[in-house]
């Protein structure tokens, strides 16, 4: 599992090179955004249960067929599994935010996930929608915590969305 710094070190070490201007610039931007990243993660941690709950309600409100007979989140067990999955996405997004790298998502979340979902009939489109709803809620709360540029919050959520959707074809 790597973060923005170890990623960079690995790349430059492979080439046997000192950090150049690009590397220094990306290190600078990582450290400059560090406080915001940690603040965002702290905000997500302390509101995780509420974020998941709110996002779940919004998702089922938007796509009620999911929780009707025949829907993948129908029955208490599957409803709970769905919210638990949302909670995984949120928690790992908070790790990736702090790391400044999506590596943890590849390694711990996305590997083999599509195959699992396909074999259980868990629909990808609505899952992606759930992730996007959580992103919007998290961004709102990060903004309320006084962080003016919340664009960095998009990255892990959009990454999971992209990776889950991409190979759908
Ligand atoms: C930390 C990394 C990690 C992830 C991501 C993960 C996902 C994950 N979700 C699962 C199931 C599931 N996932 C869902 C999710 C949903 N159904 C819907 O209709 C919605 C669209 C969606 C919620 C947004 C459901 C309903 C199941 C249970 C399916 C079943 O057993 O029939 C399963 C099968 C095993 C189980 O039920 O625990 C896995 C492995 N597990 C992990 O360890």
mmCIF file of C-alpha atoms and ligand atoms in Angstrom:
data_model
loop_
_atom_site.group_PDB
_atom_site.id
_atom_site.type_symbol
_atom_site.label_atom_id
_atom_site.label_comp_id
_atom_site.label_asym_id
_atom_site.label_seq_id
_atom_site.Cartn_x
_atom_site.Cartn_y
_atom_site.Cartn_z
ATOM 1 C CA UNK A 1 0.000 0.000 0.000
ATOM 2 C CA UNK A 2 1.476 3.336 -0.973
ATOM 3 C CA UNK A 3 0.838 7.044 -0.498
ATOM 4 C CA UNK A 4 1.680 10.073 -2.601
ATOM 5 C CA UNK A 5 5.208 10.260 -1.192
ATOM 6 C CA UNK A 6 6.131 6.599 -1.433
ATOM 7 C CA UNK A 7 4.670 6.476 -4.959
ATOM 8 C CA UNK A 8 6.954 9.271 -5.998
ATOM 9 C CA UNK A 9 10.003 7.794 -4.306
ATOM 10 C CA UNK A 10 9.376 4.488 -5.991
ATOM 11 C CA UNK A 11 9.096 6.072 -9.427
ATOM 12 C CA UNK A 12 12.263 8.103 -9.044
ATOM 13 C CA UNK A 13 14.172 5.236 -7.489
ATOM 14 C CA UNK A 14 13.310 2.975 -10.400
ATOM 15 C CA UNK A 15 14.813 5.583 -12.716
ATOM 16 C CA UNK A 16 17.760 6.146 -10.330
ATOM 17 C CA UNK A 17 17.079 9.870 -10.360
ATOM 18 C CA UNK A 18 16.978 12.684 -7.818
ATOM 19 C CA UNK A 19 13.661 14.472 -7.476
ATOM 20 C CA UNK A 20 13.267 16.979 -10.293
ATOM 21 C CA UNK A 21 11.116 20.071 -10.492
ATOM 22 C CA UNK A 22 7.933 18.077 -11.184
ATOM 23 C CA UNK A 23 8.515 15.828 -8.211
ATOM 24 C CA UNK A 24 9.192 18.766 -5.914
ATOM 25 C CA UNK A 25 6.054 20.499 -7.161
ATOM 26 C CA UNK A 26 3.893 17.492 -6.494
ATOM 27 C CA UNK A 27 5.455 16.992 -3.044
ATOM 28 C CA UNK A 28 4.772 20.629 -2.267
ATOM 29 C CA UNK A 29 1.172 20.384 -3.315
ATOM 30 C CA UNK A 30 0.698 17.179 -1.321
ATOM 31 C CA UNK A 31 2.091 18.743 1.852
ATOM 32 C CA UNK A 32 0.275 22.024 1.310
ATOM 33 C CA UNK A 33 -3.032 20.201 1.038
ATOM 34 C CA UNK A 34 -2.142 17.986 4.019
ATOM 35 C CA UNK A 35 -4.070 19.878 6.669
ATOM 36 C CA UNK A 36 -7.180 19.944 4.511
ATOM 37 C CA UNK A 37 -6.901 16.232 3.814
ATOM 38 C CA UNK A 38 -6.623 15.401 7.472
ATOM 39 C CA UNK A 39 -9.492 17.748 8.343
ATOM 40 C CA UNK A 40 -11.681 16.163 5.677
ATOM 41 C CA UNK A 41 -10.875 12.679 6.969
ATOM 42 C CA UNK A 42 -11.652 13.753 10.538
ATOM 43 C CA UNK A 43 -14.954 15.231 9.428
ATOM 44 C CA UNK A 44 -15.859 12.032 7.552
ATOM 45 C CA UNK A 45 -14.897 9.883 10.560
ATOM 46 C CA UNK A 46 -17.074 11.732 12.984
ATOM 47 C CA UNK A 47 -20.078 11.766 10.637
ATOM 48 C CA UNK A 48 -19.664 8.413 8.929
ATOM 49 C CA UNK A 49 -22.800 6.746 10.298
ATOM 50 C CA UNK A 50 -24.950 9.733 9.396
ATOM 51 C CA UNK A 51 -23.438 10.071 5.932
ATOM 52 C CA UNK A 52 -24.062 6.405 5.129
ATOM 53 C CA UNK A 53 -27.591 6.555 6.486
ATOM 54 C CA UNK A 54 -28.471 9.722 4.604
ATOM 55 C CA UNK A 55 -26.932 8.446 1.377
ATOM 56 C CA UNK A 56 -28.776 5.132 1.703
ATOM 57 C CA UNK A 57 -32.100 6.878 2.181
ATOM 58 C CA UNK A 58 -31.438 9.118 -0.805
ATOM 59 C CA UNK A 59 -30.414 6.158 -2.950
ATOM 60 C CA UNK A 60 -33.507 4.098 -2.091
ATOM 61 C CA UNK A 61 -35.665 7.138 -2.545
ATOM 62 C CA UNK A 62 -34.244 7.626 -6.014
ATOM 63 C CA UNK A 63 -34.270 3.917 -6.920
ATOM 64 C CA UNK A 64 -37.052 2.332 -4.831
ATOM 65 C CA UNK A 65 -37.031 -0.843 -6.944
ATOM 66 C CA UNK A 66 -33.794 -1.842 -5.152
ATOM 67 C CA UNK A 67 -35.679 -2.518 -1.929
ATOM 68 C CA UNK A 68 -38.807 -3.998 -3.484
ATOM 69 C CA UNK A 69 -39.249 -7.757 -3.936
ATOM 70 C CA UNK A 70 -36.810 -8.775 -6.648
ATOM 71 C CA UNK A 71 -34.496 -5.868 -5.879
ATOM 72 C CA UNK A 72 -30.941 -6.653 -4.857
ATOM 73 C CA UNK A 73 -31.231 -4.800 -1.533
ATOM 74 C CA UNK A 74 -34.584 -6.422 -0.712
ATOM 75 C CA UNK A 75 -34.684 -8.316 2.622
ATOM 76 C CA UNK A 76 -33.145 -7.013 5.809
ATOM 77 C CA UNK A 77 -29.959 -8.972 5.279
ATOM 78 C CA UNK A 78 -29.276 -7.546 1.846
ATOM 79 C CA UNK A 79 -30.340 -4.040 2.860
ATOM 80 C CA UNK A 80 -27.796 -4.236 5.675
ATOM 81 C CA UNK A 81 -25.142 -5.619 3.287
ATOM 82 C CA UNK A 82 -25.732 -2.693 0.962
ATOM 83 C CA UNK A 83 -25.283 -0.102 3.706
ATOM 84 C CA UNK A 84 -22.236 -1.966 4.964
ATOM 85 C CA UNK A 85 -20.744 -1.750 1.454
ATOM 86 C CA UNK A 86 -21.441 2.000 1.412
ATOM 87 C CA UNK A 87 -19.663 2.264 4.735
ATOM 88 C CA UNK A 88 -16.638 0.438 3.261
ATOM 89 C CA UNK A 89 -16.514 2.874 0.362
ATOM 90 C CA UNK A 90 -16.655 5.846 2.685
ATOM 91 C CA UNK A 91 -14.024 4.540 5.086
ATOM 92 C CA UNK A 92 -11.586 3.627 2.330
ATOM 93 C CA UNK A 93 -12.219 6.969 0.636
ATOM 94 C CA UNK A 94 -11.084 8.633 3.859
ATOM 95 C CA UNK A 95 -7.867 6.591 3.833
ATOM 96 C CA UNK A 96 -7.194 7.469 0.207
ATOM 97 C CA UNK A 97 -7.783 11.150 0.964
ATOM 98 C CA UNK A 98 -5.137 11.132 3.642
ATOM 99 C CA UNK A 99 -2.718 9.071 1.543
ATOM 100 C CA UNK A 100 -3.145 11.303 -1.492
ATOM 101 C CA UNK A 101 -3.040 8.074 -3.476
ATOM 102 C CA UNK A 102 -5.655 5.689 -4.808
ATOM 103 C CA UNK A 103 -3.440 2.686 -4.211
ATOM 104 C CA UNK A 104 -5.319 1.609 -1.084
ATOM 105 C CA UNK A 105 -8.549 1.487 -3.105
ATOM 106 C CA UNK A 106 -7.042 -0.785 -5.745
ATOM 107 C CA UNK A 107 -5.532 -3.044 -3.170
ATOM 108 C CA UNK A 108 -8.249 -3.312 -0.555
ATOM 109 C CA UNK A 109 -11.536 -2.455 -2.222
ATOM 110 C CA UNK A 110 -11.638 -2.809 -5.975
ATOM 111 C CA UNK A 111 -9.700 -5.983 -6.537
ATOM 112 C CA UNK A 112 -12.160 -8.712 -7.505
ATOM 113 C CA UNK A 113 -15.126 -6.551 -6.556
ATOM 114 C CA UNK A 114 -16.801 -6.528 -9.943
ATOM 115 C CA UNK A 115 -16.620 -10.297 -10.166
ATOM 116 C CA UNK A 116 -18.177 -10.612 -6.702
ATOM 117 C CA UNK A 117 -20.899 -8.136 -7.575
ATOM 118 C CA UNK A 118 -21.626 -9.816 -10.866
ATOM 119 C CA UNK A 119 -21.874 -13.235 -9.299
ATOM 120 C CA UNK A 120 -24.291 -11.953 -6.626
ATOM 121 C CA UNK A 121 -26.307 -9.807 -9.009
ATOM 122 C CA UNK A 122 -25.391 -6.600 -7.154
ATOM 123 C CA UNK A 123 -26.096 -3.868 -9.731
ATOM 124 C CA UNK A 124 -23.095 -1.650 -10.492
ATOM 125 C CA UNK A 125 -24.996 1.432 -11.696
ATOM 126 C CA UNK A 126 -26.908 1.960 -8.437
ATOM 127 C CA UNK A 127 -23.774 1.211 -6.401
ATOM 128 C CA UNK A 128 -21.958 3.926 -8.303
ATOM 129 C CA UNK A 129 -24.874 6.249 -7.670
ATOM 130 C CA UNK A 130 -24.601 5.522 -3.941
ATOM 131 C CA UNK A 131 -20.903 6.400 -4.001
ATOM 132 C CA UNK A 132 -21.641 9.665 -5.794
ATOM 133 C CA UNK A 133 -24.345 10.607 -3.288
ATOM 134 C CA UNK A 134 -21.865 10.037 -0.453
ATOM 135 C CA UNK A 135 -19.347 12.222 -2.258
ATOM 136 C CA UNK A 136 -21.833 15.080 -2.454
ATOM 137 C CA UNK A 137 -22.733 14.801 1.219
ATOM 138 C CA UNK A 138 -19.077 14.563 2.278
ATOM 139 C CA UNK A 139 -18.181 17.606 0.184
ATOM 140 C CA UNK A 140 -20.978 19.648 1.702
ATOM 141 C CA UNK A 141 -19.805 18.798 5.178
ATOM 142 C CA UNK A 142 -16.169 19.478 4.391
ATOM 143 C CA UNK A 143 -17.209 22.874 3.049
ATOM 144 C CA UNK A 144 -19.178 23.511 6.229
ATOM 145 C CA UNK A 145 -16.035 22.664 8.208
ATOM 146 C CA UNK A 146 -14.495 25.749 6.602
ATOM 147 C CA UNK A 147 -12.427 24.215 3.798
ATOM 148 C CA UNK A 148 -12.998 26.396 0.766
ATOM 149 C CA UNK A 149 -11.593 24.222 -2.012
ATOM 150 C CA UNK A 150 -13.196 20.802 -1.632
ATOM 151 C CA UNK A 151 -12.269 19.514 -5.078
ATOM 152 C CA UNK A 152 -9.706 17.079 -3.667
ATOM 153 C CA UNK A 153 -12.560 15.228 -1.926
ATOM 154 C CA UNK A 154 -13.865 14.080 -5.333
ATOM 155 C CA UNK A 155 -10.859 11.985 -6.164
ATOM 156 C CA UNK A 156 -11.381 8.722 -4.243
ATOM 157 C CA UNK A 157 -15.130 8.648 -4.902
ATOM 158 C CA UNK A 158 -14.666 9.326 -8.597
ATOM 159 C CA UNK A 159 -11.870 6.794 -8.773
ATOM 160 C CA UNK A 160 -14.043 4.020 -7.316
ATOM 161 C CA UNK A 161 -16.875 5.020 -9.632
ATOM 162 C CA UNK A 162 -14.617 4.934 -12.655
ATOM 163 C CA UNK A 163 -12.978 1.652 -11.788
ATOM 164 C CA UNK A 164 -16.285 -0.017 -11.019
ATOM 165 C CA UNK A 165 -17.984 1.263 -14.164
ATOM 166 C CA UNK A 166 -15.201 1.037 -16.680
ATOM 167 C CA UNK A 167 -14.963 -2.653 -17.398
ATOM 168 C CA UNK A 168 -18.741 -2.986 -17.545
ATOM 169 C CA UNK A 169 -18.840 -3.202 -21.304
HETATM 170 C C1 LIG B 1 -13.626 -3.606 2.041
HETATM 171 C C2 LIG B 1 -13.839 -4.125 0.691
HETATM 172 C C3 LIG B 1 -15.095 -4.958 0.532
HETATM 173 C C4 LIG B 1 -16.161 -4.686 -0.283
HETATM 174 C C5 LIG B 1 -16.330 -3.496 -1.152
HETATM 175 C C6 LIG B 1 -17.090 -5.767 -0.150
HETATM 176 C C7 LIG B 1 -18.270 -5.904 -0.872
HETATM 177 C C8 LIG B 1 -19.186 -7.009 -0.854
HETATM 178 N N1 LIG B 1 -20.518 -6.821 -0.963
HETATM 179 C C9 LIG B 1 -21.151 -8.031 -0.899
HETATM 180 C C10 LIG B 1 -22.544 -8.272 -0.947
HETATM 181 C C11 LIG B 1 -23.599 -7.342 -1.146
HETATM 182 N N2 LIG B 1 -23.496 -6.045 -1.556
HETATM 183 C C12 LIG B 1 -24.755 -5.497 -1.684
HETATM 184 C C13 LIG B 1 -24.912 -4.115 -2.099
HETATM 185 C C14 LIG B 1 -25.917 -3.480 -2.794
HETATM 186 N N3 LIG B 1 -27.046 -4.017 -3.332
HETATM 187 C C15 LIG B 1 -27.775 -3.075 -3.958
HETATM 188 O O1 LIG B 1 -28.837 -3.278 -4.559
HETATM 189 C C16 LIG B 1 -27.176 -1.741 -3.837
HETATM 190 C C17 LIG B 1 -27.021 -1.071 -5.170
HETATM 191 C C18 LIG B 1 -25.853 -2.028 -3.156
HETATM 192 C C19 LIG B 1 -25.584 -1.065 -1.982
HETATM 193 C C20 LIG B 1 -25.260 0.305 -2.455
HETATM 194 C C21 LIG B 1 -25.689 -6.489 -1.330
HETATM 195 C C22 LIG B 1 -27.200 -6.364 -1.280
HETATM 196 C C23 LIG B 1 -24.962 -7.648 -1.006
HETATM 197 C C24 LIG B 1 -25.517 -8.989 -0.586
HETATM 198 C C25 LIG B 1 -25.865 -9.792 -1.837
HETATM 199 C C26 LIG B 1 -26.324 -11.168 -1.527
HETATM 200 O O2 LIG B 1 -25.763 -11.824 -0.629
HETATM 201 O O3 LIG B 1 -27.241 -11.608 -2.187
HETATM 202 C C27 LIG B 1 -20.152 -9.057 -0.803
HETATM 203 C C28 LIG B 1 -20.424 -10.529 -0.752
HETATM 204 C C29 LIG B 1 -20.167 -11.124 0.613
HETATM 205 C C30 LIG B 1 -20.995 -10.489 1.684
HETATM 206 O O4 LIG B 1 -22.238 -10.425 1.568
HETATM 207 O O5 LIG B 1 -20.389 -9.996 2.648
HETATM 208 C C31 LIG B 1 -18.936 -8.410 -0.792
HETATM 209 C C32 LIG B 1 -17.582 -9.092 -0.746
HETATM 210 N N4 LIG B 1 -16.577 -6.655 0.746
HETATM 211 C C33 LIG B 1 -15.369 -6.205 1.181
HETATM 212 O O6 LIG B 1 -14.630 -6.764 2.022
#
